[in-house]
Coordinates of C-alpha atoms in Angstrom, one line a residue:
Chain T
X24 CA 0.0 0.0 0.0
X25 CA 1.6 3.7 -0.9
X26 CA 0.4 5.3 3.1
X27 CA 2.5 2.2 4.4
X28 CA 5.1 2.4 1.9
X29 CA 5.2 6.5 2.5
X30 CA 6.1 5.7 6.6
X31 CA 8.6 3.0 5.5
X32 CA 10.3 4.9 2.9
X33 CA 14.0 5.3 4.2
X34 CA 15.4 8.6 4.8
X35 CA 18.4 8.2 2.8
X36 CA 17.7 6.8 -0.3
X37 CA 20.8 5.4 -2.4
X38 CA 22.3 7.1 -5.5
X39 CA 19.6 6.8 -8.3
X40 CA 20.9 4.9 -11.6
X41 CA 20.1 8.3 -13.2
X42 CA 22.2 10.0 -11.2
X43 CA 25.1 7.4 -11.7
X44 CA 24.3 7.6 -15.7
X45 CA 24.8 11.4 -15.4
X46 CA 28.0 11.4 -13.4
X47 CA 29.6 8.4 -15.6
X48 CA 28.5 10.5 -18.9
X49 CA 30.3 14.0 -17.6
X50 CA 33.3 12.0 -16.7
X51 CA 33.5 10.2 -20.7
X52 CA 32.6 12.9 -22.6
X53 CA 34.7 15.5 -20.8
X54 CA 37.6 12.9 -21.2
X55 CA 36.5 12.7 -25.2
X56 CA 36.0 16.4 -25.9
X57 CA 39.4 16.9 -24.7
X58 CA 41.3 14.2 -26.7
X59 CA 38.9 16.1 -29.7
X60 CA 40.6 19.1 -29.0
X61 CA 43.9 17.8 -28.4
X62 CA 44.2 18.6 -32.5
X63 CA 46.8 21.4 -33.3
X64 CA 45.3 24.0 -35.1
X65 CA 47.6 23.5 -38.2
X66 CA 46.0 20.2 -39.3
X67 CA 43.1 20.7 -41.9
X68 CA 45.7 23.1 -43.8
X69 CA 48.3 20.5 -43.4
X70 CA 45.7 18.3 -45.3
X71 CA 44.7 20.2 -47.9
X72 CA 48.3 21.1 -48.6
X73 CA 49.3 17.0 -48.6
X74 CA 46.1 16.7 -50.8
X75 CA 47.0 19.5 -53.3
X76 CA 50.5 17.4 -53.7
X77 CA 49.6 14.2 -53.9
X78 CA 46.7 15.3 -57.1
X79 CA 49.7 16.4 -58.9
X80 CA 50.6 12.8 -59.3
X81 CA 47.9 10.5 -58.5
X82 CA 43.6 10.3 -57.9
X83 CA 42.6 10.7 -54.6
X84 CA 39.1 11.3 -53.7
X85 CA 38.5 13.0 -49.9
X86 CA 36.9 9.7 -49.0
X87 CA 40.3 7.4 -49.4
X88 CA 42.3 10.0 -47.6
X89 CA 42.4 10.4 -43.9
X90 CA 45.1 12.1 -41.7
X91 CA 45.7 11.5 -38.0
X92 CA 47.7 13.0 -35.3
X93 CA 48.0 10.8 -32.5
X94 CA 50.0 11.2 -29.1
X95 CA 51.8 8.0 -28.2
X96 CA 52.8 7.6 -24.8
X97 CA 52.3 11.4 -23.8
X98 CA 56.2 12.5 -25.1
X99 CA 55.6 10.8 -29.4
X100 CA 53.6 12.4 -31.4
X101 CA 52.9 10.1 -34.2
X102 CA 51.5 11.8 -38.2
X103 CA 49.4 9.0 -39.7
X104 CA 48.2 9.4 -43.5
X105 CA 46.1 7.1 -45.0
X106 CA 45.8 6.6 -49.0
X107 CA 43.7 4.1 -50.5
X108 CA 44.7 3.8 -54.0
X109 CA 42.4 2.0 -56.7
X110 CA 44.1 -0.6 -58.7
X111 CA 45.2 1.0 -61.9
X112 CA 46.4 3.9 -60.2
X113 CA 49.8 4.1 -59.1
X114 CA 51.9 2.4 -61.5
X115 CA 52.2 5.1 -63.8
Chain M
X10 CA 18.1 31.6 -49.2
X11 CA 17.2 27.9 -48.4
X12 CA 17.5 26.5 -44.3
X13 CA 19.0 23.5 -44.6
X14 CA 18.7 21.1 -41.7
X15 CA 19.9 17.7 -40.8
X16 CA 18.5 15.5 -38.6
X17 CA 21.0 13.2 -37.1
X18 CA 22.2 11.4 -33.7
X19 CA 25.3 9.4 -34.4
X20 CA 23.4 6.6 -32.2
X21 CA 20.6 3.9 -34.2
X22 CA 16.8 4.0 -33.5
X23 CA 16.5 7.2 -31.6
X24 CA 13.8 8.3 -34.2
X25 CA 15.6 10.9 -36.5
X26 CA 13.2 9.4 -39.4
X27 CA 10.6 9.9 -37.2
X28 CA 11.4 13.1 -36.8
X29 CA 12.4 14.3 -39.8
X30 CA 9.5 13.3 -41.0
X31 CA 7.4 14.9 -38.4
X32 CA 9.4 17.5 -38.7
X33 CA 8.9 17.6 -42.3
X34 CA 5.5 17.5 -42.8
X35 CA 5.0 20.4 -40.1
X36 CA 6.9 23.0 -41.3
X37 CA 5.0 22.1 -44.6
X38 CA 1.5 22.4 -43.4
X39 CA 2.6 25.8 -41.9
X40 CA 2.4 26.9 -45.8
X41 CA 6.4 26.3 -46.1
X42 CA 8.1 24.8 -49.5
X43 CA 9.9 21.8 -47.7
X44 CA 12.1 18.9 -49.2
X45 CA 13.0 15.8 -47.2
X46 CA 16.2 14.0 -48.3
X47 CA 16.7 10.5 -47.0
X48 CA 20.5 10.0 -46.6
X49 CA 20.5 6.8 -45.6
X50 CA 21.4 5.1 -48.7
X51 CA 20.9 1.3 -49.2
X52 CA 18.5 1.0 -46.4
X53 CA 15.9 3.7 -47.4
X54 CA 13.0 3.7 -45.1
X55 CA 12.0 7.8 -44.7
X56 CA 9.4 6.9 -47.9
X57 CA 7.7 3.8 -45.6
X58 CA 7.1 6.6 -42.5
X59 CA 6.0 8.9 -44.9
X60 CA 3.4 6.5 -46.7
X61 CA 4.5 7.2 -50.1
X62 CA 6.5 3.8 -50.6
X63 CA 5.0 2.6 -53.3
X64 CA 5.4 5.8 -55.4
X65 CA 9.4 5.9 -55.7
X66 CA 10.4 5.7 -58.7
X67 CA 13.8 6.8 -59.0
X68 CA 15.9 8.2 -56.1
X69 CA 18.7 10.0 -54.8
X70 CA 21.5 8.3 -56.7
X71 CA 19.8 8.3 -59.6
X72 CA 19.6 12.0 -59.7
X73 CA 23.5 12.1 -58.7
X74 CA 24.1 9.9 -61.7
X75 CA 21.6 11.7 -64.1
X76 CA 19.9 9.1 -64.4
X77 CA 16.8 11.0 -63.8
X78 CA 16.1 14.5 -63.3
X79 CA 15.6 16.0 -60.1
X80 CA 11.7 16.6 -60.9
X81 CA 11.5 13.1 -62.0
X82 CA 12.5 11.8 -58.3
X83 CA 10.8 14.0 -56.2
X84 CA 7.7 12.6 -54.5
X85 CA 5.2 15.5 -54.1
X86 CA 3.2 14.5 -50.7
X87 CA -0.4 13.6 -51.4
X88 CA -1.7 15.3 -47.7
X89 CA 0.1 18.9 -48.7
X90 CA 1.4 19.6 -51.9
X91 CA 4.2 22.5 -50.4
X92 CA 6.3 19.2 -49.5
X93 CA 8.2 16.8 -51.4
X94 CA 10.5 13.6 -50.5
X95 CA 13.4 12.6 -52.4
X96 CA 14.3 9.2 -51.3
X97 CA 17.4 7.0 -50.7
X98 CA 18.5 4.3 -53.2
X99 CA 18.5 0.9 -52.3
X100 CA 21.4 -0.2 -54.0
X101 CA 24.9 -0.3 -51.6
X102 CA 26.7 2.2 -53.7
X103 CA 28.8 4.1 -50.9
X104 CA 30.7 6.1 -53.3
X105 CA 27.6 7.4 -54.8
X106 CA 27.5 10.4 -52.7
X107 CA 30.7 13.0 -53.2
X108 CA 30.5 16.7 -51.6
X109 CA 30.5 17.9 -54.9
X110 CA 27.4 16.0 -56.4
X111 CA 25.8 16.4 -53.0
X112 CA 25.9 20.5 -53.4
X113 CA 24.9 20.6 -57.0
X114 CA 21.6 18.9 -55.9
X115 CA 21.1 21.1 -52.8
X116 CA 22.0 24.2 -54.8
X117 CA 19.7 23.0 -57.5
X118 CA 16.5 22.6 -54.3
X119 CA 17.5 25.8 -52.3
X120 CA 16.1 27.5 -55.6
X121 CA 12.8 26.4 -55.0
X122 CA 12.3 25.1 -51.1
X123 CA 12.0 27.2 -48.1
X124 CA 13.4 24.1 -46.1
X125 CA 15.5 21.1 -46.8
X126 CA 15.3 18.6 -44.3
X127 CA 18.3 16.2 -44.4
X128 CA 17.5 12.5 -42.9
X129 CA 21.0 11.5 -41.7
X130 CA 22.0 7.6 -41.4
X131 CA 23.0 6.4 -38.3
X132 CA 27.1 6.3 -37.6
X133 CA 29.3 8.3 -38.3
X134 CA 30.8 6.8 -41.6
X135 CA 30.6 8.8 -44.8
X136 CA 26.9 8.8 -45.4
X137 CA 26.3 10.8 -41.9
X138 CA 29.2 13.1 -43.2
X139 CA 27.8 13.1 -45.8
X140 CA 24.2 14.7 -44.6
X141 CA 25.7 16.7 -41.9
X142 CA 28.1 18.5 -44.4
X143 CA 26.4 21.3 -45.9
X144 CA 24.1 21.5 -43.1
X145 CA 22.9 25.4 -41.2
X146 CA 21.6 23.6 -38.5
X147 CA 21.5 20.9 -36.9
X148 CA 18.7 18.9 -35.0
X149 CA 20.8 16.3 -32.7
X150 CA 18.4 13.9 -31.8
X151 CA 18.9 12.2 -28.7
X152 CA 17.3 9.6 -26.1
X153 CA 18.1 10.1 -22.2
X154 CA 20.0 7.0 -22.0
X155 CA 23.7 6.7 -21.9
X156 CA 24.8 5.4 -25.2
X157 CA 22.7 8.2 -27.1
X158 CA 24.2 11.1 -25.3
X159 CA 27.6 10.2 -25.7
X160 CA 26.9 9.2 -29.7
X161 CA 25.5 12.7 -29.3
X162 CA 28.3 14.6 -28.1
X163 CA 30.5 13.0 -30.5
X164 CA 28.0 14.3 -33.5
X165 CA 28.6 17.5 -31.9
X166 CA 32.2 17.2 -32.2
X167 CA 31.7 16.2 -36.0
X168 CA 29.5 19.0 -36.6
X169 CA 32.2 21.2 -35.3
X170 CA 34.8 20.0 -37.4
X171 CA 33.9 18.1 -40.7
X172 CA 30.8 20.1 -42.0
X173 CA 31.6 22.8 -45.2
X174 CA 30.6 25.5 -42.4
X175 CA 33.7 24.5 -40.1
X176 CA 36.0 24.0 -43.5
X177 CA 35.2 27.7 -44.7
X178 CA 35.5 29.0 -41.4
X179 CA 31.8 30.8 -41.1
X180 CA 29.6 31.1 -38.8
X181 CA 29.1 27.2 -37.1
X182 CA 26.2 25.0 -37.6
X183 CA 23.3 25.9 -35.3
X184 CA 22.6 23.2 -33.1
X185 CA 19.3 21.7 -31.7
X186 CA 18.8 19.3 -29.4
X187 CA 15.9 17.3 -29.7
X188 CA 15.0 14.8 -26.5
X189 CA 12.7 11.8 -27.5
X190 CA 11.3 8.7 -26.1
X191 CA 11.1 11.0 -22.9
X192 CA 9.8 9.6 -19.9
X193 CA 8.8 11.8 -16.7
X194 CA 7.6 8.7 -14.3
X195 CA 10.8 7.3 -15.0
X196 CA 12.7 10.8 -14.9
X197 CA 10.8 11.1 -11.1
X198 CA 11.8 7.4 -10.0
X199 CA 15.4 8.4 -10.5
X200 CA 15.5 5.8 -13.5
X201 CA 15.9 8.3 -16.6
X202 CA 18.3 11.4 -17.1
X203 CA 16.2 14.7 -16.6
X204 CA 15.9 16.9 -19.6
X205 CA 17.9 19.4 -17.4
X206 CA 21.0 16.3 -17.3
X207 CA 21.2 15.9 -20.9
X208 CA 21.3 19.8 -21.3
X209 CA 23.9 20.2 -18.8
X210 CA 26.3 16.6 -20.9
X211 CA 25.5 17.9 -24.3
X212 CA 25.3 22.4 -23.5
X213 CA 23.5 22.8 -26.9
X214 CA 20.0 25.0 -26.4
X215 CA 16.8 22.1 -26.3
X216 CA 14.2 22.5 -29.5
X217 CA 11.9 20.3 -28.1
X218 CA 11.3 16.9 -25.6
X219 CA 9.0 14.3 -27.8
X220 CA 7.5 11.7 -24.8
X221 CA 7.8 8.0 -25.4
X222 CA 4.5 7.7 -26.6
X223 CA 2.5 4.4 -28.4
X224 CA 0.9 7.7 -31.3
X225 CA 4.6 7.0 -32.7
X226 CA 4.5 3.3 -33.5
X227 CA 0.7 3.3 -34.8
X228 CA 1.6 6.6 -36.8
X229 CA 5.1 4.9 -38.7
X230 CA 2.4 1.9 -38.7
X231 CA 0.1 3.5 -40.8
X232 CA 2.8 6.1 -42.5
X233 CA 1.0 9.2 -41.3
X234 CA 3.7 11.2 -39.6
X235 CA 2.8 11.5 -36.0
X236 CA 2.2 15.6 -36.2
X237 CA -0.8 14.9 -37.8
X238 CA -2.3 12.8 -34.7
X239 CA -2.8 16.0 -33.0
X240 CA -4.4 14.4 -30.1
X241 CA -1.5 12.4 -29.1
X242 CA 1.3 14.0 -27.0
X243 CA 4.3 13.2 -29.4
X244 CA 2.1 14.7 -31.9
X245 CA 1.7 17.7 -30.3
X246 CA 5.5 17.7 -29.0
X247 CA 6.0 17.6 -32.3
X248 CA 4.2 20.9 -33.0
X249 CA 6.0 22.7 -30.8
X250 CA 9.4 22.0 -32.4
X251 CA 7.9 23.5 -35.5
X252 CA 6.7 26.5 -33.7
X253 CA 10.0 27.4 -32.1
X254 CA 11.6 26.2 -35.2
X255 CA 10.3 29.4 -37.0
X256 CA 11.0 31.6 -34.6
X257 CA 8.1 31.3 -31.5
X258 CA 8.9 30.7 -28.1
X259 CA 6.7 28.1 -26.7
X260 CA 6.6 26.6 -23.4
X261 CA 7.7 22.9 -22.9
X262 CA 5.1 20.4 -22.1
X263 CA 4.9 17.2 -21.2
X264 CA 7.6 17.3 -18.4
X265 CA 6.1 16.5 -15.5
X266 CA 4.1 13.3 -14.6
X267 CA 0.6 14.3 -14.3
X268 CA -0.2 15.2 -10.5
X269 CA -2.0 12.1 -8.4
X270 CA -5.2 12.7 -6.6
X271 CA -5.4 11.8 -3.1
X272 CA -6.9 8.6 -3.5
X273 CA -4.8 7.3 -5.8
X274 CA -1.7 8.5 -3.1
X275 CA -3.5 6.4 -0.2
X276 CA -5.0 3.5 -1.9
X277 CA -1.8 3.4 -4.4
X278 CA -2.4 2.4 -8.3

């Protein structure tokens, strides 16, 4: 019955599972937007400049590129480019 | 000039076709010109909530590889003529879409639609780039449930960075955030994050808050878009986005569990 359950209700009632989804959420995405941000500001003109050079020679659409600055261990900083070429490209 | 808006989530099944095409067909019976785009190509399912399934003929693709002509593809709605849907092709082709082809056809809309209403995929692979790229704003939809919020914020992120906006340096994409499947009982049982929790995660202003609601499965059911069930409270929900959408400010309903009587607090139930 609610009036019994009302007098038995404890006073303290334990963390929600809302509550624990909220603080688990502020702690991953705060984490996440800072690894987002972590990219130096040099980067998408870096790319269009590697793009621009590498059309002089070969076809590369935007979606078979990708580019990726990664920190390694907190002291390496690791450039990673990615080019998919098709099959009759290249061995011109 | 065209407003051209995607609807996207990062995270599966949180209703951005619902949406959209709720969305959609709102902004169109408010005397709007309004195009809805499905991006989602190879599993095309915006015609199916919209009821007009078995009148596509040719699609998206086809117009990106002239194999028809724009006016060909576009499906004018049969309930109100201001809107039209141009759906996805069925066919895998994942190259299909390019920025470039992809702008010709949204340049080619913007010339006669108030609104273009972009239907992203889910993920964030290169058809959800793809939708999001030449976007103005953004509606992020998003359930209160972990997984959602954090595909969310990571939308955000992309929406930041990728879209033509962000590449050209002007002004950024206007976001939206768009709460549905919302739940107050569960929200006052401590089970479901408050509006006010996903607000404070995500810090992008709220459009609207669409409650879980059984008017959304008989509406994709019967593919009437739920905004025209305007007894139901996703229905109305729904007509509140579009309000506020052009320009209103409208107070947010369907927040609070509906107050008990007495009785019902003694006696439970």
């Amino acid at each position: 019955m609610a009036l019994l359950d009302y007098f038995l209700r404890k006073k303290d009632k334990p963390a929600t599972t809302a509550s624990k989804a909220k603080e688990r959420l502020q702690i991953i995405v705060a984490h996440e937007r800072n690894s987002r941000n972590k990219q130096p500001d040099y980067l998408p003109q870096l790319t269009e400049d590697i793009l621009a050079v590498l059309r002089k020679y070969i076809k590369v659409s935007d979606e078979s590129f990708s580019i990726n600055l990664d920190n390694k261990d907190g002291n390496l900083n690791v450039l990673e480019l990615n080019i998919e070429l098709h099959d009759e490209q290249g061995k011109g | 000039m065209a407003r051209i808006i995607v609807v996207t989530s990062g995270k599966g099944g949180v209703g951005k076709t619902t949406s959209s095409a709720a969305i959609g067909l709102g902004l169109a019976l408010k005397g709007n010109k309004v195009v809805l785009i499905d991006f989602d190509i190879g599993l095309r399912n915006l015609d199916l909530i919209m009821g007009c399934e078995r009148r596509v003929v040719y699609d998206f693709v086809n117009v990106i590889n002239g194999e028809a002509t724009l006016n060909q593809a576009l499906i004018k709605d049969k309930r109100v003529s201001s809107l039209s849907v141009l759906p996805a092709s069925q066919t895998r082709d994942k190259d299909a879409l390019t920025k470039e082809n992809v702008g010709k056809v949204l340049e080619e809309l913007g010339k006669t639609f108030d609104f273009i209403i972009c239907d992203s995929p889910a993920g964030i692979e290169a058809g959800a780039m793809m939708a999001l790229y030449y976007a103005d704003e953004a509606i992020v939809t998003t359930n209160p449930e972990v997984s959602s919020v954090r595909d969310s914020d990571r939308i955000l992120g992309m929406l930041a960075s990728r879209s033509r906006r962000a590449e050209l340096g002007l002004e950024p994409i206007k976001e939206h955030l768009l709460l549905t499947r919302y739940s107050p009982k569960r929200v006052a049982d401590g089970e479901m994050l408050s509006v006010e929790d996903v607000e404070d995660i995500l810090s992008i202003p709220l459009l609207g808050v669409i409650p879980e609601s059984q008017a959304v499965l008989k509406a994709s059911n019967a593919g009437e878009p739920v905004i025209l069930d305007t007894e139901s409270d996703a229905g109305q929900a729904y007509q509140d986005v579009i309000d506020r959408l052009l320009g209103d400010t409208v107070d947010f309903r369907f927040l609070q569990t509906e107050k008990k009587s007495i009785f019902s607090r003694i006696f439970g139930g």
